[in-house]
PDB file of C-alpha atoms in Angstrom:
ATOM      1  CA  MET A   1      -0.047   0.041  -0.051  1.00 74.00           C
ATOM      2  CA  ILE A   2       1.576   3.283  -1.167  1.00 89.00           C
ATOM      3  CA  ARG A   3       0.939   6.257   1.121  1.00 91.00           C
ATOM      4  CA  SER A   4       1.926   9.743   0.919  1.00 93.00           C
ATOM      5  CA  MET A   5       3.436  11.537   3.983  1.00 93.00           C
ATOM      6  CA  THR A   6       1.399  14.584   3.421  1.00 93.00           C
ATOM      7  CA  ALA A   7      -2.061  14.564   4.920  1.00 94.00           C
ATOM      8  CA  PHE A   8      -4.405  16.162   7.538  1.00 95.00           C
ATOM      9  CA  GLY A   9      -6.763  14.716  10.086  1.00 95.00           C
ATOM     10  CA  ASN A  10      -8.907  16.232  12.918  1.00 95.00           C
ATOM     11  CA  ALA A  11     -11.576  15.037  15.358  1.00 95.00           C
ATOM     12  CA  ARG A  12     -13.491  16.262  18.481  1.00 94.00           C
ATOM     13  CA  ALA A  13     -14.601  14.627  21.638  1.00 91.00           C
ATOM     14  CA  ASP A  14     -17.468  15.934  23.778  1.00 89.00           C
ATOM     15  CA  LEU A  15     -17.367  15.662  27.520  1.00 86.00           C
ATOM     16  CA  GLU A  16     -19.674  16.917  30.271  1.00 80.00           C
ATOM     17  CA  GLN A  17     -17.116  19.460  31.158  1.00 80.00           C
ATOM     18  CA  GLY A  18     -16.469  20.700  27.587  1.00 85.00           C
ATOM     19  CA  THR A  19     -15.037  19.833  24.257  1.00 89.00           C
ATOM     20  CA  LEU A  20     -11.673  18.541  23.061  1.00 92.00           C
ATOM     21  CA  ALA A  21     -10.340  19.221  19.584  1.00 94.00           C
ATOM     22  CA  LEU A  22      -7.265  17.441  18.036  1.00 95.00           C
ATOM     23  CA  GLU A  23      -5.428  17.905  14.758  1.00 96.00           C
ATOM     24  CA  LEU A  24      -2.778  15.871  13.046  1.00 96.00           C
ATOM     25  CA  ARG A  25      -0.776  17.413  10.257  1.00 96.00           C
ATOM     26  CA  SER A  26       1.770  15.416   8.386  1.00 95.00           C
ATOM     27  CA  VAL A  27       4.423  16.338   5.856  1.00 93.00           C
ATOM     28  CA  ASN A  28       7.422  14.389   4.392  1.00 92.00           C
ATOM     29  CA  SER A  29      10.469  13.627   6.423  1.00 90.00           C
ATOM     30  CA  ARG A  30      13.289  11.056   6.280  1.00 88.00           C
ATOM     31  CA  TYR A  31      12.197   9.534   9.620  1.00 90.00           C
ATOM     32  CA  LEU A  32       9.170   9.589  11.900  1.00 93.00           C
ATOM     33  CA  ASP A  33       9.280  12.927  13.762  1.00 95.00           C
ATOM     34  CA  LEU A  34       6.515  13.746  16.278  1.00 96.00           C
ATOM     35  CA  TYR A  35       5.941  17.309  17.410  1.00 96.00           C
ATOM     36  CA  PHE A  36       3.315  17.889  20.197  1.00 96.00           C
ATOM     37  CA  ARG A  37       1.437  21.155  20.733  1.00 94.00           C
ATOM     38  CA  LEU A  38      -0.490  20.334  23.888  1.00 92.00           C
ATOM     39  CA  PRO A  39      -1.835  22.504  26.728  1.00 89.00           C
ATOM     40  CA  ASP A  40      -0.318  21.811  30.151  1.00 85.00           C
ATOM     41  CA  GLU A  41      -3.528  20.136  31.255  1.00 83.00           C
ATOM     42  CA  LEU A  42      -3.210  17.518  28.574  1.00 88.00           C
ATOM     43  CA  ARG A  43       0.453  17.052  28.735  1.00 90.00           C
ATOM     44  CA  HIS A  44       0.038  13.632  30.359  1.00 90.00           C
ATOM     45  CA  THR A  45      -1.402  12.246  27.079  1.00 92.00           C
ATOM     46  CA  GLU A  46       1.780  12.680  25.204  1.00 94.00           C
ATOM     47  CA  THR A  47       3.096   9.193  25.886  1.00 94.00           C
ATOM     48  CA  PRO A  48       0.020   7.240  24.829  1.00 94.00           C
ATOM     49  CA  LEU A  49      -0.398   9.534  21.835  1.00 95.00           C
ATOM     50  CA  ARG A  50       3.265   8.908  20.888  1.00 95.00           C
ATOM     51  CA  GLU A  51       2.756   5.100  21.204  1.00 95.00           C
ATOM     52  CA  LEU A  52      -0.413   5.172  19.024  1.00 95.00           C
ATOM     53  CA  LEU A  53       1.204   7.198  16.163  1.00 95.00           C
ATOM     54  CA  THR A  54       4.460   5.195  16.312  1.00 94.00           C
ATOM     55  CA  ALA A  55       2.567   1.931  15.883  1.00 94.00           C
ATOM     56  CA  ASN A  56       0.687   3.209  12.849  1.00 93.00           C
ATOM     57  CA  LEU A  57       2.963   5.507  11.082  1.00 92.00           C
ATOM     58  CA  GLY A  58       6.328   4.730   9.432  1.00 89.00           C
ATOM     59  CA  ARG A  59       7.683   8.052   8.235  1.00 91.00           C
ATOM     60  CA  GLY A  60       6.859  11.772   8.246  1.00 92.00           C
ATOM     61  CA  LYS A  61       6.932  14.923  10.228  1.00 95.00           C
ATOM     62  CA  VAL A  62       3.675  14.886  12.188  1.00 96.00           C
ATOM     63  CA  GLU A  63       2.443  17.750  14.336  1.00 96.00           C
ATOM     64  CA  ILE A  64      -0.124  16.877  16.968  1.00 96.00           C
ATOM     65  CA  ARG A  65      -2.140  19.836  18.211  1.00 95.00           C
ATOM     66  CA  ALA A  66      -4.817  19.558  20.911  1.00 94.00           C
ATOM     67  CA  SER A  67      -7.066  22.163  22.641  1.00 91.00           C
ATOM     68  CA  TYR A  68     -10.066  22.058  24.956  1.00 87.00           C
ATOM     69  CA  THR A  69     -13.074  24.356  25.621  1.00 85.00           C
ATOM     70  CA  ARG A  70     -15.074  24.276  28.730  1.00 77.00           C
ATOM     71  CA  ASN A  71     -18.892  24.383  28.747  1.00 74.00           C
ATOM     72  CA  ALA A  72     -20.011  27.747  29.929  1.00 62.00           C
ATOM     73  CA  GLY A  73     -22.917  26.334  31.835  1.00 54.00           C
ATOM     74  CA  THR A  74     -20.598  24.142  33.929  1.00 48.00           C
ATOM     75  CA  GLU A  75     -18.398  26.989  34.853  1.00 46.00           C
ATOM     76  CA  LEU A  76     -21.155  29.265  36.022  1.00 47.00           C
ATOM     77  CA  ALA A  77     -22.627  26.530  38.217  1.00 52.00           C
ATOM     78  CA  THR A  78     -19.315  25.949  40.070  1.00 63.00           C
ATOM     79  CA  LEU A  79     -18.735  29.386  41.659  1.00 72.00           C
ATOM     80  CA  ASP A  80     -18.514  28.777  45.397  1.00 78.00           C
ATOM     81  CA  PRO A  81     -20.127  31.443  47.669  1.00 84.00           C
ATOM     82  CA  ALA A  82     -17.737  30.550  50.612  1.00 85.00           C
ATOM     83  CA  TRP A  83     -14.762  30.953  48.320  1.00 82.00           C
ATOM     84  CA  LEU A  84     -16.231  34.347  47.111  1.00 85.00           C
ATOM     85  CA  ARG A  85     -16.542  35.574  50.786  1.00 88.00           C
ATOM     86  CA  HIS A  86     -12.973  34.428  51.540  1.00 87.00           C
ATOM     87  CA  LEU A  87     -11.857  36.329  48.419  1.00 86.00           C
ATOM     88  CA  ALA A  88     -13.594  39.522  49.622  1.00 90.00           C
ATOM     89  CA  GLU A  89     -11.874  39.222  53.022  1.00 91.00           C
ATOM     90  CA  GLN A  90      -8.541  38.937  51.341  1.00 90.00           C
ATOM     91  CA  LEU A  91      -9.364  41.936  49.092  1.00 89.00           C
ATOM     92  CA  GLN A  92     -10.174  44.024  52.176  1.00 91.00           C
ATOM     93  CA  THR A  93      -6.938  43.001  53.684  1.00 91.00           C
ATOM     94  CA  ALA A  94      -5.055  43.955  50.677  1.00 89.00           C
ATOM     95  CA  ARG A  95      -6.865  47.371  50.473  1.00 89.00           C
ATOM     96  CA  SER A  96      -5.824  48.156  54.083  1.00 90.00           C
ATOM     97  CA  VAL A  97      -2.241  48.296  52.800  1.00 90.00           C
ATOM     98  CA  LEU A  98      -2.832  49.208  49.140  1.00 87.00           C
ATOM     99  CA  PRO A  99      -6.050  51.170  48.824  1.00 87.00           C
ATOM    100  CA  GLU A 100      -5.807  51.342  45.027  1.00 88.00           C
ATOM    101  CA  VAL A 101      -6.272  47.591  44.526  1.00 87.00           C
ATOM    102  CA  THR A 102      -9.338  47.030  42.192  1.00 88.00           C
ATOM    103  CA  PRO A 103     -11.650  43.991  42.659  1.00 88.00           C
ATOM    104  CA  PRO A 104     -11.570  41.220  40.080  1.00 85.00           C
ATOM    105  CA  ARG A 105     -14.032  41.142  37.196  1.00 83.00           C
ATOM    106  CA  LEU A 106     -16.643  38.485  36.845  1.00 79.00           C
ATOM    107  CA  ALA A 107     -14.784  36.775  34.012  1.00 67.00           C
ATOM    108  CA  GLU A 108     -11.716  36.630  36.047  1.00 73.00           C
ATOM    109  CA  LEU A 109     -13.629  34.908  38.919  1.00 76.00           C
ATOM    110  CA  PHE A 110     -14.894  32.203  36.549  1.00 67.00           C
ATOM    111  CA  ASN A 111     -11.300  31.355  35.558  1.00 62.00           C
ATOM    112  CA  TRP A 112      -9.663  31.860  38.873  1.00 69.00           C
ATOM    113  CA  PRO A 113      -7.292  28.826  39.637  1.00 61.00           C
ATOM    114  CA  GLY A 114      -8.480  26.611  42.441  1.00 58.00           C
ATOM    115  CA  GLN A 115     -11.809  28.326  43.163  1.00 53.00           C
ATOM    116  CA  ARG A 116     -13.888  25.551  41.667  1.00 51.00           C
ATOM    117  CA  GLY A 117     -14.135  21.949  42.757  1.00 50.00           C
ATOM    118  CA  ASN A 118     -13.565  20.800  39.164  1.00 48.00           C
ATOM    119  CA  ASP A 119     -11.089  23.415  38.182  1.00 51.00           C
ATOM    120  CA  ALA A 120      -8.499  20.809  37.263  1.00 58.00           C
ATOM    121  CA  LEU A 121      -9.241  18.640  34.272  1.00 66.00           C
ATOM    122  CA  ASP A 122     -10.037  14.977  35.169  1.00 77.00           C
ATOM    123  CA  PRO A 123      -6.825  13.248  33.863  1.00 80.00           C
ATOM    124  CA  GLN A 124      -8.647   9.925  33.259  1.00 85.00           C
ATOM    125  CA  ALA A 125     -11.658  11.396  31.416  1.00 87.00           C
ATOM    126  CA  TRP A 126      -9.826  13.932  29.380  1.00 88.00           C
ATOM    127  CA  GLY A 127      -6.969  11.567  28.624  1.00 89.00           C
ATOM    128  CA  ALA A 128      -9.422   9.020  27.300  1.00 91.00           C
ATOM    129  CA  ALA A 129     -11.214  11.620  25.109  1.00 92.00           C
ATOM    130  CA  CYS A 130      -7.852  12.784  23.830  1.00 93.00           C
ATOM    131  CA  LEU A 131      -6.973   9.184  22.724  1.00 94.00           C
ATOM    132  CA  GLN A 132     -10.408   8.694  21.237  1.00 93.00           C
ATOM    133  CA  ALA A 133     -10.083  11.947  19.132  1.00 95.00           C
ATOM    134  CA  ALA A 134      -6.528  10.898  18.128  1.00 95.00           C
ATOM    135  CA  LYS A 135      -7.800   7.495  16.840  1.00 95.00           C
ATOM    136  CA  GLN A 136     -10.500   9.221  14.735  1.00 96.00           C
ATOM    137  CA  ALA A 137      -8.120  11.787  13.388  1.00 96.00           C
ATOM    138  CA  LEU A 138      -5.514   9.088  12.603  1.00 96.00           C
ATOM    139  CA  VAL A 139      -8.067   7.249  10.432  1.00 96.00           C
ATOM    140  CA  GLN A 140      -8.803  10.459   8.545  1.00 96.00           C
ATOM    141  CA  LEU A 141      -4.973  11.063   8.206  1.00 96.00           C
ATOM    142  CA  GLN A 142      -4.321   7.532   6.864  1.00 95.00           C
ATOM    143  CA  GLU A 143      -7.150   7.759   4.449  1.00 95.00           C
ATOM    144  CA  GLY A 144      -5.788  11.128   3.101  1.00 94.00           C
ATOM    145  CA  ARG A 145      -2.258   9.514   2.909  1.00 94.00           C
ATOM    146  CA  GLU A 146      -3.561   6.592   0.916  1.00 93.00           C
ATOM    147  CA  ARG A 147      -5.469   8.840  -1.593  1.00 94.00           C
ATOM    148  CA  GLU A 148      -2.499  11.008  -2.098  1.00 94.00           C
ATOM    149  CA  GLY A 149      -0.247   7.936  -2.349  1.00 93.00           C
ATOM    150  CA  GLN A 150      -2.405   6.531  -5.181  1.00 93.00           C
ATOM    151  CA  ARG A 151      -2.137   9.756  -7.070  1.00 94.00           C
ATOM    152  CA  LEU A 152       1.694   9.710  -6.690  1.00 94.00           C
ATOM    153  CA  ALA A 153       1.795   6.083  -7.707  1.00 93.00           C
ATOM    154  CA  ALA A 154      -0.283   6.795 -10.833  1.00 93.00           C
ATOM    155  CA  THR A 155       2.136   9.638 -11.739  1.00 93.00           C
ATOM    156  CA  MET A 156       5.205   7.366 -11.337  1.00 94.00           C
ATOM    157  CA  LEU A 157       3.559   4.650 -13.356  1.00 94.00           C
ATOM    158  CA  GLU A 158       3.009   6.933 -16.200  1.00 94.00           C
ATOM    159  CA  CYS A 159       6.779   7.786 -16.163  1.00 94.00           C
ATOM    160  CA  ALA A 160       7.587   4.062 -15.960  1.00 94.00           C
ATOM    161  CA  ASP A 161       5.560   3.515 -19.139  1.00 94.00           C
ATOM    162  CA  GLY A 162       7.718   6.269 -20.779  1.00 94.00           C
ATOM    163  CA  VAL A 163      10.783   4.459 -19.634  1.00 94.00           C
ATOM    164  CA  ALA A 164       9.611   1.258 -21.024  1.00 94.00           C
ATOM    165  CA  ARG A 165       8.851   2.826 -24.424  1.00 94.00           C
ATOM    166  CA  ILE A 166      12.308   4.265 -24.537  1.00 93.00           C
ATOM    167  CA  LEU A 167      13.932   0.939 -23.881  1.00 91.00           C
ATOM    168  CA  GLU A 168      11.840  -0.682 -26.413  1.00 90.00           C
ATOM    169  CA  SER A 169      12.895   1.864 -29.005  1.00 87.00           C
ATOM    170  CA  VAL A 170      16.596   1.404 -28.118  1.00 85.00           C
ATOM    171  CA  ASP A 171      16.235  -2.334 -28.329  1.00 82.00           C
ATOM    172  CA  GLU A 172      14.700  -2.235 -31.567  1.00 81.00           C
ATOM    173  CA  HIS A 173      17.443  -0.121 -33.205  1.00 78.00           C
ATOM    174  CA  LEU A 174      20.262  -1.767 -31.306  1.00 74.00           C
ATOM    175  CA  PRO A 175      21.137  -4.607 -33.777  1.00 72.00           C
ATOM    176  CA  GLN A 176      21.301  -2.177 -36.750  1.00 72.00           C
ATOM    177  CA  LEU A 177      23.284   0.392 -34.754  1.00 70.00           C
ATOM    178  CA  LEU A 178      25.800  -2.231 -33.762  1.00 68.00           C
ATOM    179  CA  ALA A 179      26.103  -3.549 -37.405  1.00 70.00           C
ATOM    180  CA  ASP A 180      26.538  -0.038 -38.751  1.00 68.00           C
ATOM    181  CA  HIS A 181      29.114   0.766 -36.082  1.00 68.00           C
ATOM    182  CA  ARG A 182      31.076  -2.520 -36.718  1.00 66.00           C
ATOM    183  CA  GLU A 183      31.141  -1.824 -40.463  1.00 68.00           C
ATOM    184  CA  LYS A 184      32.401   1.694 -40.012  1.00 69.00           C
ATOM    185  CA  LEU A 185      35.064   0.550 -37.465  1.00 67.00           C
ATOM    186  CA  ALA A 186      36.308  -2.198 -39.729  1.00 64.00           C
ATOM    187  CA  ALA A 187      36.676   0.174 -42.669  1.00 69.00           C
ATOM    188  CA  LYS A 188      38.525   2.666 -40.462  1.00 67.00           C
ATOM    189  CA  LEU A 189      40.889  -0.018 -39.202  1.00 65.00           C
ATOM    190  CA  ARG A 190      41.608  -1.277 -42.650  1.00 66.00           C
ATOM    191  CA  GLU A 191      42.311   2.210 -43.928  1.00 68.00           C
ATOM    192  CA  SER A 192      44.593   2.864 -40.918  1.00 65.00           C
ATOM    193  CA  VAL A 193      46.619  -0.358 -41.360  1.00 63.00           C
ATOM    194  CA  GLU A 194      47.079   0.216 -45.067  1.00 66.00           C
ATOM    195  CA  ALA A 195      48.065   3.863 -44.496  1.00 65.00           C
ATOM    196  CA  ALA A 196      50.638   2.949 -41.751  1.00 57.00           C
ATOM    197  CA  PHE A 197      52.106  -0.151 -43.309  1.00 59.00           C
ATOM    198  CA  PRO A 198      51.729   0.005 -47.121  1.00 64.00           C
ATOM    199  CA  GLY A 199      52.449  -3.464 -48.311  1.00 60.00           C
ATOM    200  CA  GLY A 200      53.591  -4.530 -44.880  1.00 52.00           C
ATOM    201  CA  PHE A 201      50.965  -7.108 -44.612  1.00 56.00           C
ATOM    202  CA  ALA A 202      51.514  -8.631 -48.014  1.00 57.00           C
ATOM    203  CA  HIS A 203      52.127 -11.989 -46.385  1.00 52.00           C
ATOM    204  CA  ILE A 204      48.596 -11.835 -44.878  1.00 55.00           C
ATOM    205  CA  SER A 205      45.790 -12.835 -47.186  1.00 56.00           C
ATOM    206  CA  GLY A 206      43.009 -10.600 -47.677  1.00 59.00           C
ATOM    207  CA  PRO A 207      40.431 -12.920 -46.049  1.00 67.00           C
ATOM    208  CA  GLU A 208      42.738 -13.362 -43.057  1.00 58.00           C
ATOM    209  CA  LEU A 209      43.225  -9.659 -42.672  1.00 57.00           C
ATOM    210  CA  SER A 210      39.508  -9.074 -42.962  1.00 63.00           C
ATOM    211  CA  GLU A 211      38.924 -11.718 -40.196  1.00 64.00           C
ATOM    212  CA  ARG A 212      41.414 -10.029 -37.836  1.00 61.00           C
ATOM    213  CA  LEU A 213      39.857  -6.676 -38.482  1.00 59.00           C
ATOM    214  CA  ALA A 214      36.373  -8.077 -37.864  1.00 62.00           C
ATOM    215  CA  GLN A 215      37.507  -9.642 -34.576  1.00 61.00           C
ATOM    216  CA  GLU A 216      38.770  -6.242 -33.358  1.00 58.00           C
ATOM    217  CA  ALA A 217      35.504  -4.631 -34.422  1.00 56.00           C
ATOM    218  CA  ASN A 218      33.544  -7.358 -32.609  1.00 57.00           C
ATOM    219  CA  LEU A 219      35.572  -6.879 -29.450  1.00 52.00           C
ATOM    220  CA  PHE A 220      34.902  -3.097 -29.545  1.00 57.00           C
ATOM    221  CA  ALA A 221      31.253  -3.752 -30.315  1.00 55.00           C
ATOM    222  CA  LEU A 222      30.871  -5.826 -27.226  1.00 49.00           C
ATOM    223  CA  ARG A 223      32.277  -2.865 -25.067  1.00 53.00           C
ATOM    224  CA  ILE A 224      29.568  -0.563 -26.535  1.00 57.00           C
ATOM    225  CA  ASP A 225      26.704  -3.214 -26.367  1.00 67.00           C
ATOM    226  CA  VAL A 226      24.150  -1.899 -23.984  1.00 76.00           C
ATOM    227  CA  ALA A 227      21.886  -4.988 -23.938  1.00 79.00           C
ATOM    228  CA  GLU A 228      22.891  -5.722 -20.297  1.00 83.00           C
ATOM    229  CA  GLU A 229      21.982  -2.218 -19.230  1.00 86.00           C
ATOM    230  CA  LEU A 230      18.643  -2.489 -21.018  1.00 88.00           C
ATOM    231  CA  ALA A 231      17.923  -5.839 -19.267  1.00 90.00           C
ATOM    232  CA  ARG A 232      18.648  -4.481 -15.859  1.00 91.00           C
ATOM    233  CA  LEU A 233      16.516  -1.446 -16.478  1.00 93.00           C
ATOM    234  CA  ARG A 234      13.577  -3.758 -17.410  1.00 93.00           C
ATOM    235  CA  SER A 235      14.172  -5.715 -14.228  1.00 94.00           C
ATOM    236  CA  HIS A 236      13.975  -2.410 -12.136  1.00 94.00           C
ATOM    237  CA  LEU A 237      10.807  -1.474 -13.955  1.00 94.00           C
ATOM    238  CA  GLU A 238       9.256  -4.817 -12.984  1.00 94.00           C
ATOM    239  CA  GLU A 239      10.206  -4.132  -9.331  1.00 93.00           C
ATOM    240  CA  LEU A 240       8.894  -0.636  -9.551  1.00 94.00           C
ATOM    241  CA  ARG A 241       5.467  -1.849 -10.832  1.00 92.00           C
ATOM    242  CA  HIS A 242       5.458  -4.428  -8.035  1.00 92.00           C
ATOM    243  CA  LEU A 243       6.055  -1.766  -5.422  1.00 90.00           C
ATOM    244  CA  LEU A 244       3.366   0.521  -6.845  1.00 90.00           C
ATOM    245  CA  GLY A 245       0.951  -2.107  -7.697  1.00 81.00           C
ATOM    246  CA  GLY A 246      -0.457  -2.413  -4.156  1.00 46.00           C
ATOM    247  CA  GLY A 247      -2.445  -5.653  -3.542  1.00 40.00           C
ATOM    248  CA  SER A 248      -4.341  -6.431  -0.445  1.00 39.00           C
ATOM    249  CA  LYS A 249      -3.672  -4.431   2.742  1.00 45.00           C
ATOM    250  CA  ALA A 250      -2.777  -7.522   4.707  1.00 41.00           C
ATOM    251  CA  LYS A 251      -0.191  -8.682   1.999  1.00 44.00           C
ATOM    252  CA  ALA A 252       1.241  -5.181   1.669  1.00 43.00           C
ATOM    253  CA  LYS A 253       1.614  -4.912   5.435  1.00 47.00           C
ATOM    254  CA  ALA A 254       3.325  -8.245   5.517  1.00 43.00           C
ATOM    255  CA  ASP A 255       5.632  -7.336   2.672  1.00 47.00           C
ATOM    256  CA  GLY A 256       6.392  -4.016   4.448  1.00 44.00           C
ATOM    257  CA  LYS A 257       7.446  -5.783   7.615  1.00 42.00           C
ATOM    258  CA  ARG A 258       9.719  -8.160   5.718  1.00 38.00           C
ATOM    259  CA  SER A 259      11.295  -5.428   3.724  1.00 42.00           C
ATOM    260  CA  GLY A 260      11.841  -2.941   6.452  1.00 42.00           C
ATOM    261  CA  GLY A 261       8.405  -1.234   6.322  1.00 52.00           C
ATOM    262  CA  SER A 262       9.219   1.723   4.049  1.00 77.00           C
ATOM    263  CA  ALA A 263       8.177   1.788   0.434  1.00 87.00           C
ATOM    264  CA  GLY A 264       9.626   5.264   0.055  1.00 88.00           C
ATOM    265  CA  LYS A 265      13.065   4.228   0.976  1.00 88.00           C
ATOM    266  CA  ARG A 266      12.918   1.126  -1.280  1.00 91.00           C
ATOM    267  CA  LEU A 267      11.862   3.353  -4.200  1.00 93.00           C
ATOM    268  CA  ASP A 268      14.635   5.785  -3.506  1.00 91.00           C
ATOM    269  CA  PHE A 269      17.157   3.022  -3.677  1.00 93.00           C
ATOM    270  CA  LEU A 270      15.623   1.638  -6.859  1.00 94.00           C
ATOM    271  CA  PHE A 271      15.717   4.944  -8.594  1.00 95.00           C
ATOM    272  CA  GLN A 272      19.422   5.271  -7.650  1.00 94.00           C
ATOM    273  CA  GLU A 273      20.078   1.960  -9.392  1.00 94.00           C
ATOM    274  CA  MET A 274      18.034   2.983 -12.444  1.00 94.00           C
ATOM    275  CA  ASN A 275      20.017   6.190 -12.671  1.00 94.00           C
ATOM    276  CA  ARG A 276      23.153   4.324 -12.487  1.00 93.00           C
ATOM    277  CA  GLU A 277      22.166   2.133 -15.443  1.00 91.00           C
ATOM    278  CA  ALA A 278      21.068   5.226 -17.432  1.00 92.00           C
ATOM    279  CA  ASN A 279      24.451   6.806 -16.822  1.00 91.00           C
ATOM    280  CA  THR A 280      26.236   3.609 -18.095  1.00 87.00           C
ATOM    281  CA  LEU A 281      23.954   3.600 -21.149  1.00 84.00           C
ATOM    282  CA  GLY A 282      24.945   7.207 -21.970  1.00 83.00           C
ATOM    283  CA  SER A 283      28.703   6.446 -21.469  1.00 80.00           C
ATOM    284  CA  LYS A 284      28.401   3.537 -23.926  1.00 75.00           C
ATOM    285  CA  ALA A 285      26.335   5.510 -26.548  1.00 68.00           C
ATOM    286  CA  SER A 286      27.650   4.975 -30.045  1.00 67.00           C
ATOM    287  CA  SER A 287      24.952   7.093 -31.748  1.00 72.00           C
ATOM    288  CA  MET A 288      22.839  10.152 -31.234  1.00 80.00           C
ATOM    289  CA  GLU A 289      19.813   8.005 -30.755  1.00 81.00           C
ATOM    290  CA  VAL A 290      21.265   6.167 -27.754  1.00 81.00           C
ATOM    291  CA  THR A 291      22.557   9.467 -26.276  1.00 85.00           C
ATOM    292  CA  ARG A 292      19.148  11.100 -26.518  1.00 89.00           C
ATOM    293  CA  ALA A 293      17.433   7.964 -25.059  1.00 89.00           C
ATOM    294  CA  ALA A 294      19.842   8.057 -22.007  1.00 90.00           C
ATOM    295  CA  MET A 295      19.083  11.750 -21.413  1.00 93.00           C
ATOM    296  CA  ASP A 296      15.364  11.048 -21.667  1.00 94.00           C
ATOM    297  CA  LEU A 297      15.626   8.139 -19.252  1.00 94.00           C
ATOM    298  CA  LYS A 298      17.493  10.208 -16.731  1.00 94.00           C
ATOM    299  CA  LEU A 299      14.867  12.917 -16.824  1.00 95.00           C
ATOM    300  CA  LEU A 300      11.978  10.438 -16.314  1.00 95.00           C
ATOM    301  CA  ILE A 301      13.829   8.697 -13.477  1.00 95.00           C
ATOM    302  CA  GLU A 302      14.461  12.078 -11.755  1.00 94.00           C
ATOM    303  CA  GLN A 303      10.814  12.949 -12.065  1.00 94.00           C
ATOM    304  CA  MET A 304       9.841   9.589 -10.345  1.00 94.00           C
ATOM    305  CA  ARG A 305      12.570  10.164  -7.617  1.00 93.00           C
ATOM    306  CA  GLU A 306      11.016  13.479  -6.856  1.00 92.00           C
ATOM    307  CA  GLN A 307       7.626  12.014  -6.520  1.00 92.00           C
ATOM    308  CA  ALA A 308       9.001   9.188  -4.206  1.00 91.00           C
ATOM    309  CA  GLN A 309      10.425  11.741  -1.804  1.00 90.00           C
ATOM    310  CA  ASN A 310       6.828  12.163  -0.491  1.00 91.00           C
ATOM    311  CA  ILE A 311       6.051   8.432  -0.093  1.00 92.00           C
ATOM    312  CA  GLU A 312       6.081   6.852   3.362  1.00 89.00           C
TER     313      GLU A 312
END
């Protein structure tokens, strides 16, 4: 299963005390990097959230942002008259020394630390709500990653089809290119030998000289033969289509565990190998057609490599 590392997920959880909102934002990264943006009251949920995300995500820079809002009705019902009287006494004591002290506003009383019996968040209730919201957001995040991953895979498969067409074109012209080059090389060798040693090879018969020149031409033709590079590139294309083909989720998950769990890293290595073969093809090029083909191959491989940078 090909997944992108770029996605977004959010969810909410409603409690009697209020509402919790959680967001997951993911972008590409070489490893799995988790960044938490949690209020102090929810800081205790960082460890279970980290365990949840680590168990379900392989790579990516993921930002986890949570916030909560109290229900206004709950806050109004918790103002304690005894506490208010105690606060008034403290205010009179302060004014006896500092007469300019002003009384607190009503909104400040509602949010005064420690004045309500339920001022502190219930760690168990809010922690469970945070995990519930994280699981829902994670499902949304994974669905977004899969959709984007399929689009990236489709783009790379189009490039792979272009690579296959180039290989087929080179393969079709290769026999004629080798024959033409062998003939030109044999003619140049014969001209060079006759020019350097006029009559020096009189003791060698024409057929024997032609045979030796053909042997030299064949040896050089072997050095410029790119059939091996074409075969390896085709093999890499088969592996690429296998990685991008998907299959069942269970099989893809099992394959991921056996292979290290990162399709993105496998693709990156594969494109490095393909680029190496394209470079060798270009260095062996004996005609403008093969040179052009090698350049086009490198361009398509680079396009696929850029797409793979965002795959988990």
